[in-house]
Coordinates of C-alpha atoms in Angstrom, one line a residue:
Chain A
X1012 CA -13.4 -25.9 7.8
X1013 CA -10.8 -24.1 10.0
X1014 CA -11.3 -20.6 10.6
X1015 CA -8.4 -18.1 10.6
X1016 CA -8.2 -16.2 14.0
X1017 CA -9.0 -12.8 12.3
X1018 CA -12.1 -14.6 10.7
X1019 CA -13.2 -15.9 14.0
X1020 CA -12.7 -12.7 16.1
X1021 CA -14.8 -11.1 13.2
X1022 CA -17.4 -13.5 13.5
X1023 CA -17.6 -12.9 17.2
X1024 CA -18.0 -9.2 16.7
X1025 CA -20.9 -10.0 14.3
X1026 CA -22.6 -12.2 16.6
X1027 CA -22.5 -9.8 19.5
X1028 CA -23.4 -7.0 17.4
X1029 CA -26.5 -9.1 15.9
X1030 CA -27.5 -9.8 19.5
X1031 CA -27.6 -6.3 20.4
X1032 CA -29.9 -5.2 17.7
X1033 CA -32.5 -7.7 18.3
X1034 CA -32.9 -6.0 21.8
X1035 CA -36.1 -4.1 20.8
X1036 CA -38.3 -7.4 20.9
X1037 CA -37.3 -8.3 24.5
X1038 CA -37.7 -4.8 26.2
X1039 CA -40.1 -6.0 29.1
X1040 CA -40.4 -9.9 29.3
X1041 CA -38.0 -11.2 32.0
X1042 CA -38.0 -14.6 30.4
X1043 CA -35.6 -15.5 27.3
X1044 CA -37.8 -17.2 24.4
X1045 CA -36.8 -20.3 22.8
X1046 CA -36.1 -18.8 19.5
X1047 CA -33.5 -16.6 21.1
X1048 CA -31.7 -19.6 22.3
X1049 CA -32.1 -21.1 18.7
X1050 CA -30.7 -18.0 17.3
X1051 CA -27.7 -18.4 19.8
X1052 CA -26.8 -21.9 18.3
X1053 CA -27.4 -21.3 14.9
X1054 CA -24.4 -18.7 14.6
X1055 CA -23.7 -19.4 10.9
X1056 CA -26.9 -17.4 9.9
X1057 CA -25.2 -14.4 11.3
X1058 CA -22.5 -13.8 9.3
X1059 CA -24.6 -13.4 6.3
X1060 CA -26.2 -10.1 7.2
X1061 CA -25.7 -7.6 10.2
X1062 CA -29.0 -6.0 10.7
X1063 CA -31.7 -8.3 10.5
X1064 CA -34.1 -5.4 10.6
X1065 CA -32.6 -3.8 7.7
X1066 CA -33.1 -7.1 5.6
X1067 CA -36.9 -7.4 6.6
X1068 CA -37.2 -4.0 5.2
X1069 CA -35.4 -4.9 2.1
X1070 CA -37.4 -7.9 1.6
X1071 CA -40.8 -6.0 2.4
X1072 CA -40.2 -3.5 -0.3
X1073 CA -38.9 -6.1 -2.9
X1074 CA -42.1 -7.9 -2.4
X1075 CA -44.1 -4.7 -2.7
X1076 CA -42.3 -4.2 -5.9
X1077 CA -43.3 -7.7 -7.2
X1078 CA -47.1 -6.5 -6.8
X1079 CA -47.8 -8.0 -3.2
X1080 CA -50.3 -5.7 -1.5
X1081 CA -48.4 -3.3 1.0
X1082 CA -50.4 -4.6 4.0
X1083 CA -50.1 -8.3 3.1
X1084 CA -46.2 -7.6 2.5
X1085 CA -46.0 -6.4 5.9
X1086 CA -47.8 -9.3 7.4
X1087 CA -46.0 -12.1 5.3
X1088 CA -42.4 -10.6 6.1
X1089 CA -43.4 -10.6 9.8
X1090 CA -44.5 -14.2 9.6
X1091 CA -40.9 -15.2 8.5
X1092 CA -38.0 -16.1 11.0
X1093 CA -34.7 -14.2 10.6
X1094 CA -33.1 -17.2 9.2
X1095 CA -35.7 -17.1 6.5
X1096 CA -35.6 -13.3 6.0
X1097 CA -31.9 -13.7 5.3
X1098 CA -32.6 -16.5 2.6
X1099 CA -34.9 -14.2 0.6
X1100 CA -33.0 -10.9 1.1
X1101 CA -31.5 -9.7 -2.2
X1102 CA -32.5 -12.9 -3.7
X1103 CA -36.0 -12.4 -4.6
X1104 CA -35.4 -12.3 -8.5
X1105 CA -33.3 -15.5 -8.6
X1106 CA -34.9 -17.8 -5.8
X1107 CA -37.4 -20.5 -7.1
X1108 CA -40.8 -19.1 -7.2
X1109 CA -42.9 -22.0 -7.7
X1110 CA -46.6 -22.4 -9.2
X1111 CA -48.8 -25.2 -9.1
X1112 CA -48.1 -25.3 -12.8
X1113 CA -51.1 -24.1 -14.0
X1114 CA -50.5 -23.4 -17.8
X1115 CA -48.6 -26.5 -18.0
X1116 CA -51.0 -28.9 -16.5
X1117 CA -53.7 -27.1 -18.7
X1118 CA -51.3 -27.8 -21.6
X1119 CA -51.1 -31.4 -20.7
X1120 CA -54.8 -31.7 -20.1
X1121 CA -55.7 -30.0 -23.5
X1122 CA -53.2 -32.3 -25.3
X1123 CA -54.6 -35.6 -24.1
X1124 CA -58.2 -34.3 -24.8
X1125 CA -57.1 -33.3 -28.4
X1126 CA -55.1 -36.6 -28.6
X1127 CA -58.4 -38.3 -27.8
X1128 CA -60.6 -36.6 -29.8
X1129 CA -58.4 -37.2 -32.9
X1130 CA -58.0 -40.7 -32.2
X1131 CA -61.8 -41.0 -32.2
X1132 CA -61.7 -42.4 -28.5
X1133 CA -64.0 -39.6 -27.4
X1134 CA -66.5 -37.7 -29.4
X1135 CA -69.2 -34.8 -28.5
X1136 CA -72.3 -37.0 -28.5
Chain B
X411 CA -52.0 -30.4 2.8
X412 CA -53.0 -27.7 5.1
X413 CA -56.6 -29.0 4.8
X414 CA -55.3 -32.6 5.7
X415 CA -54.1 -31.5 8.9
X416 CA -57.3 -29.8 9.8
X417 CA -57.0 -26.3 8.6
X418 CA -60.2 -24.8 6.8
X419 CA -58.9 -22.1 4.3
X420 CA -60.0 -21.0 1.0
X421 CA -57.5 -21.0 -1.9
X422 CA -57.8 -17.1 -2.3
X423 CA -56.9 -16.6 1.3
X424 CA -53.9 -19.0 0.9
X425 CA -52.7 -17.0 -2.3
X426 CA -52.8 -13.6 -0.4
X427 CA -50.4 -15.3 2.0
X428 CA -47.8 -16.7 -0.4
X429 CA -48.5 -15.6 -4.0
X430 CA -46.0 -13.0 -5.8
X431 CA -47.4 -11.8 -8.8
X432 CA -44.1 -10.4 -9.9
X433 CA -42.6 -14.0 -10.2
X434 CA -46.0 -15.7 -10.8
X435 CA -45.3 -18.2 -8.0
X436 CA -44.5 -18.7 -4.2
X437 CA -41.2 -19.0 -2.5
X438 CA -40.4 -22.0 -0.3
X439 CA -39.9 -20.0 2.9
X440 CA -43.3 -18.3 2.3
X441 CA -45.1 -21.7 2.3
X442 CA -43.5 -22.3 5.7
X443 CA -44.8 -19.1 7.2
X444 CA -48.0 -19.6 5.9
X445 CA -48.3 -23.0 7.3
X446 CA -47.2 -21.4 10.6
X447 CA -49.7 -18.8 10.4
X448 CA -52.5 -21.4 10.6
X449 CA -50.8 -23.1 13.8
X450 CA -49.1 -25.8 12.1
X451 CA -45.5 -26.7 12.9
X452 CA -43.5 -26.4 9.4
X453 CA -40.9 -29.0 9.1
X454 CA -38.4 -29.1 6.3
X455 CA -37.5 -32.6 5.7
X456 CA -33.6 -33.8 5.6
X457 CA -32.9 -33.4 1.6
X458 CA -32.8 -37.2 1.3
X459 CA -34.8 -39.9 -0.3
X460 CA -35.3 -42.0 2.9
X461 CA -36.9 -39.1 4.5
X462 CA -39.3 -38.6 1.9
X463 CA -40.3 -42.2 1.7
X464 CA -40.7 -42.4 5.7
X465 CA -42.8 -39.1 5.7
X466 CA -44.9 -39.9 2.7
X467 CA -46.1 -43.1 4.4
X468 CA -47.7 -41.0 7.2
X469 CA -49.1 -37.9 5.7
X470 CA -48.9 -35.9 2.3
X471 CA -45.6 -34.2 1.7
X472 CA -45.1 -30.8 -0.2
X473 CA -42.1 -31.1 -2.7
X474 CA -40.3 -28.7 -4.9
X475 CA -40.0 -29.8 -8.4
X476 CA -38.1 -28.6 -11.2
X477 CA -40.2 -29.8 -14.6
X478 CA -37.7 -27.8 -16.7
X479 CA -33.9 -27.9 -17.3
X480 CA -31.4 -26.9 -14.9
X481 CA -30.5 -23.8 -16.8
X482 CA -34.1 -23.3 -17.8
X483 CA -35.9 -24.3 -14.6
X484 CA -39.7 -24.4 -14.5
X485 CA -40.5 -24.4 -10.7
X486 CA -43.4 -26.2 -9.4
X487 CA -44.9 -27.2 -6.0
X488 CA -46.9 -30.6 -5.9
X489 CA -48.2 -32.8 -3.1
X490 CA -47.0 -36.1 -2.9
X491 CA -49.6 -38.3 -1.5
X492 CA -48.3 -41.7 -1.9
X493 CA -45.5 -44.3 -3.3
X494 CA -46.7 -47.2 -5.4
X495 CA -43.7 -49.8 -4.8
X496 CA -45.1 -52.3 -7.0
X497 CA -45.1 -49.9 -10.0
X498 CA -42.3 -48.0 -8.7
X499 CA -44.2 -44.6 -9.2
X500 CA -45.2 -41.6 -7.1
X501 CA -48.8 -40.3 -6.6
X502 CA -48.9 -36.8 -6.6
X503 CA -51.6 -33.9 -6.2
X504 CA -50.5 -31.5 -8.5
X505 CA -52.4 -28.1 -9.7
X506 CA -56.0 -28.9 -10.1
X507 CA -55.1 -32.6 -10.9
X508 CA -56.3 -34.6 -8.0
X509 CA -54.0 -37.5 -9.0
X510 CA -51.1 -37.6 -11.0
X511 CA -48.9 -40.5 -11.6
X512 CA -45.3 -40.0 -12.4
X513 CA -42.4 -42.9 -12.6
X514 CA -40.3 -42.7 -9.6
X515 CA -37.3 -42.2 -11.9
X516 CA -39.1 -39.0 -13.3
X517 CA -40.2 -37.7 -10.0
X518 CA -36.9 -38.2 -8.5
X519 CA -35.3 -36.2 -11.4
X520 CA -37.6 -33.4 -11.2
X521 CA -37.0 -33.4 -6.9
X522 CA -33.5 -33.5 -7.3
X523 CA -33.2 -30.4 -9.9
X524 CA -35.3 -28.7 -7.1
X525 CA -32.8 -29.3 -4.5
X526 CA -34.6 -32.3 -2.9
X527 CA -37.0 -30.0 -1.0
X528 CA -39.6 -31.0 1.1
X529 CA -42.0 -30.0 4.0
X530 CA -44.8 -31.2 6.1
X531 CA -47.3 -29.6 8.2
X532 CA -47.3 -31.1 11.6
X533 CA -50.3 -30.4 14.3
X534 CA -48.2 -29.6 17.6
X535 CA -47.8 -32.8 19.4
X536 CA -47.2 -35.0 15.9
X537 CA -43.6 -35.8 15.1
X538 CA -41.9 -36.1 11.9
X539 CA -41.2 -39.6 10.5
X540 CA -37.2 -38.9 10.7
X541 CA -35.3 -38.8 13.7
X542 CA -34.4 -35.3 13.5
X543 CA -34.5 -33.6 17.0
X544 CA -32.7 -30.5 15.8
X545 CA -34.7 -29.3 12.6
X546 CA -38.0 -30.2 14.3
X547 CA -37.2 -28.1 17.5
X548 CA -36.4 -25.2 15.4
X549 CA -39.4 -25.8 13.4
X550 CA -41.5 -25.5 16.6
X551 CA -39.4 -22.5 18.0
X552 CA -40.3 -20.5 14.6
X553 CA -44.1 -21.4 15.4
X554 CA -43.8 -20.4 18.9
X555 CA -42.1 -16.9 17.9
X556 CA -45.4 -16.2 15.8
X557 CA -48.2 -18.1 17.9
X558 CA -46.6 -17.9 21.5
X559 CA -45.3 -20.5 23.9
X560 CA -48.6 -21.8 24.9
X561 CA -49.3 -22.8 21.4
X562 CA -46.5 -25.2 21.1
X563 CA -46.7 -27.0 24.7
X564 CA -47.5 -30.2 23.2
X565 CA -45.1 -30.3 20.6
X566 CA -42.2 -29.3 22.7
X567 CA -43.8 -32.3 25.1
X568 CA -43.5 -34.7 22.1
X569 CA -40.1 -33.6 21.2
X570 CA -38.8 -34.3 25.0
X571 CA -40.7 -37.4 25.2
X572 CA -38.8 -38.8 22.1
X573 CA -35.4 -37.1 22.7
X574 CA -35.3 -36.8 26.3
X575 CA -31.4 -35.3 26.2
X576 CA -32.3 -32.6 23.9
X577 CA -31.6 -29.3 25.6
X578 CA -33.6 -26.8 23.1
X579 CA -36.6 -29.0 23.6
X580 CA -36.2 -29.3 27.1
X581 CA -35.8 -25.3 27.5
X582 CA -38.6 -24.9 24.8
X583 CA -40.9 -26.9 27.3
X584 CA -40.0 -25.3 30.4
X585 CA -40.6 -22.1 28.6
X586 CA -44.1 -23.0 27.5
X587 CA -44.9 -24.3 31.0
X588 CA -43.8 -21.1 32.5
X589 CA -45.9 -19.3 30.0
X590 CA -48.9 -21.4 30.9
X591 CA -48.7 -20.8 34.5
X592 CA -47.4 -24.3 35.3
X593 CA -44.2 -22.5 37.0
X594 CA -43.7 -25.5 39.3
X595 CA -43.0 -27.9 36.5
X596 CA -41.1 -25.3 34.5
X597 CA -39.0 -24.5 37.4
X598 CA -37.9 -28.3 38.1
X599 CA -36.8 -28.5 34.3
X600 CA -34.9 -25.3 34.5
X601 CA -33.2 -26.4 37.5
X602 CA -32.2 -29.8 35.8
X603 CA -31.1 -28.1 33.1
X604 CA -28.9 -25.6 35.1
X605 CA -27.4 -28.7 37.0
X606 CA -26.4 -30.2 33.8
X607 CA -24.8 -27.1 32.5
X608 CA -24.1 -24.7 35.1
X609 CA -23.1 -21.7 32.9
X610 CA -26.2 -21.7 30.7
X611 CA -27.1 -18.0 30.9
X612 CA -30.4 -18.5 29.2
X613 CA -31.9 -21.3 31.3
X614 CA -30.4 -19.3 34.7
X615 CA -32.4 -16.0 33.7
X616 CA -35.4 -18.0 33.0
X617 CA -35.1 -20.2 36.3
X618 CA -34.6 -16.8 38.2
X619 CA -38.0 -15.6 36.5
X620 CA -39.7 -18.7 37.5
X621 CA -38.5 -18.8 41.2
X622 CA -39.6 -15.1 41.5
X623 CA -42.9 -16.1 40.5
X624 CA -42.8 -18.9 43.1
X625 CA -42.0 -16.2 45.7
X626 CA -38.7 -17.4 46.1
X627 CA -37.1 -14.0 46.0
X628 CA -33.5 -14.9 47.7
X629 CA -32.9 -18.1 45.6
X630 CA -33.7 -15.9 42.3
X631 CA -31.3 -13.3 43.4
X632 CA -28.7 -15.9 43.9
X633 CA -29.5 -17.4 40.6
X634 CA -29.3 -14.1 38.5
X635 CA -26.0 -13.6 39.9
X636 CA -24.9 -16.7 38.5
X637 CA -26.6 -15.7 35.2
X638 CA -24.8 -12.5 35.1
X639 CA -21.3 -14.1 35.8
X640 CA -22.1 -16.7 33.0
X641 CA -22.8 -13.7 30.6
X642 CA -20.7 -10.8 31.1
X643 CA -20.6 -9.7 27.6
X644 CA -23.3 -6.8 26.6
X645 CA -26.2 -8.0 24.4
X646 CA -29.8 -9.2 24.2
X647 CA -29.2 -11.8 26.7
X648 CA -27.3 -9.5 29.0
X649 CA -29.9 -7.2 28.8
X650 CA -32.6 -9.5 29.7
X651 CA -30.9 -10.7 32.8
X652 CA -30.5 -7.1 34.1
X653 CA -34.3 -6.6 33.3
X654 CA -35.1 -10.0 35.5
X655 CA -32.7 -8.5 38.2
X656 CA -34.6 -5.4 38.3
X657 CA -37.7 -7.1 38.7
X658 CA -36.8 -9.4 41.4
X659 CA -35.1 -6.2 43.3
X660 CA -38.3 -4.4 42.8
X661 CA -40.4 -7.4 44.3
X662 CA -41.5 -7.6 48.1
X663 CA -39.7 -10.3 49.8
X664 CA -42.4 -13.2 50.6
X665 CA -42.1 -16.1 52.9
X666 CA -43.1 -19.6 52.5
X667 CA -42.8 -21.6 49.3
X668 CA -40.2 -24.6 49.0
X669 CA -37.6 -22.8 47.4
X670 CA -34.6 -25.3 47.7
X671 CA -33.2 -26.6 44.4
X672 CA -35.0 -29.6 43.4
X673 CA -32.7 -32.4 41.9
X674 CA -35.0 -34.5 39.7
X675 CA -32.8 -35.6 37.1
X676 CA -29.3 -37.5 37.7

């Protein structure tokens, strides 16, 4: 997928600005962590959103509005990687939210029981 | 699945970490995050049947299924615990059912409709069944960001053992060793990484940091110079380099220590 020169330089600017914005975390430590090196390699994610901190705040608020306890929401967002936050951001209403199928399993279990009772294979005694 | 990998957790605790009331369910990425919060590497399989089969042979695998229709999805997480080749069926732990059997055909349809998403929880040091160095190292780095470098030393060590040429795995191992205070080993690894790719500013910065810890102030200054030249653009890396330089310049010169570059790897 060839990028046109404009798009390429645009991406470069985005990458540089994102790297800048992440600065707060590395204030004192001299060593650069592995996650930062990973982020440098995964440039594709960068074009999605310029400010990852804004995205985190968005996701936290969206979670809260979906009924997650505020303290839990803060902890849960902090536990996500940048790439994961970008996956969620703005999409909490559409992304698959899966359960362990509570009502459906219950439905099946009930259906099987009803069938067994009805067919006389099980009875109350 | 977490319990299988040795974690003690109550359903209520887990629910607090993944459940979204307004959606009556959980998001995939939050399952990954919760896995990491319990000190496990959350590895997402390649979206292919081969990877799933290989992994199921070793450990339980969490899968996303769509039990409804493409247009009217009913999302569902289940744990695949086995594949019965004789009956061509898949054994699942699903909801409150300890053992649910689905025909392979039925299962594969629901899995494909869910985007063939699957994950495993790995104890640091365990490797996935599939030969996916990039995916695994990223999963380890995500755990490291949460739990610190010393929590993942064995994970990087296992990765380097299996994929000796993987640079990120080697960088991760060296960082973890450095964080553990095993600076001599870390510096040897940084040196070897720098010898392979002399313009890697991240490696050079961390090498300089390690050299300083060893008391090799002059050599650390020389290396941080090289790092500056390799990363002239401003940004996070550049700022880290400047911070390292200030630290080196502020430290008193110490004599002793073997400070010559060590060439271990060809």
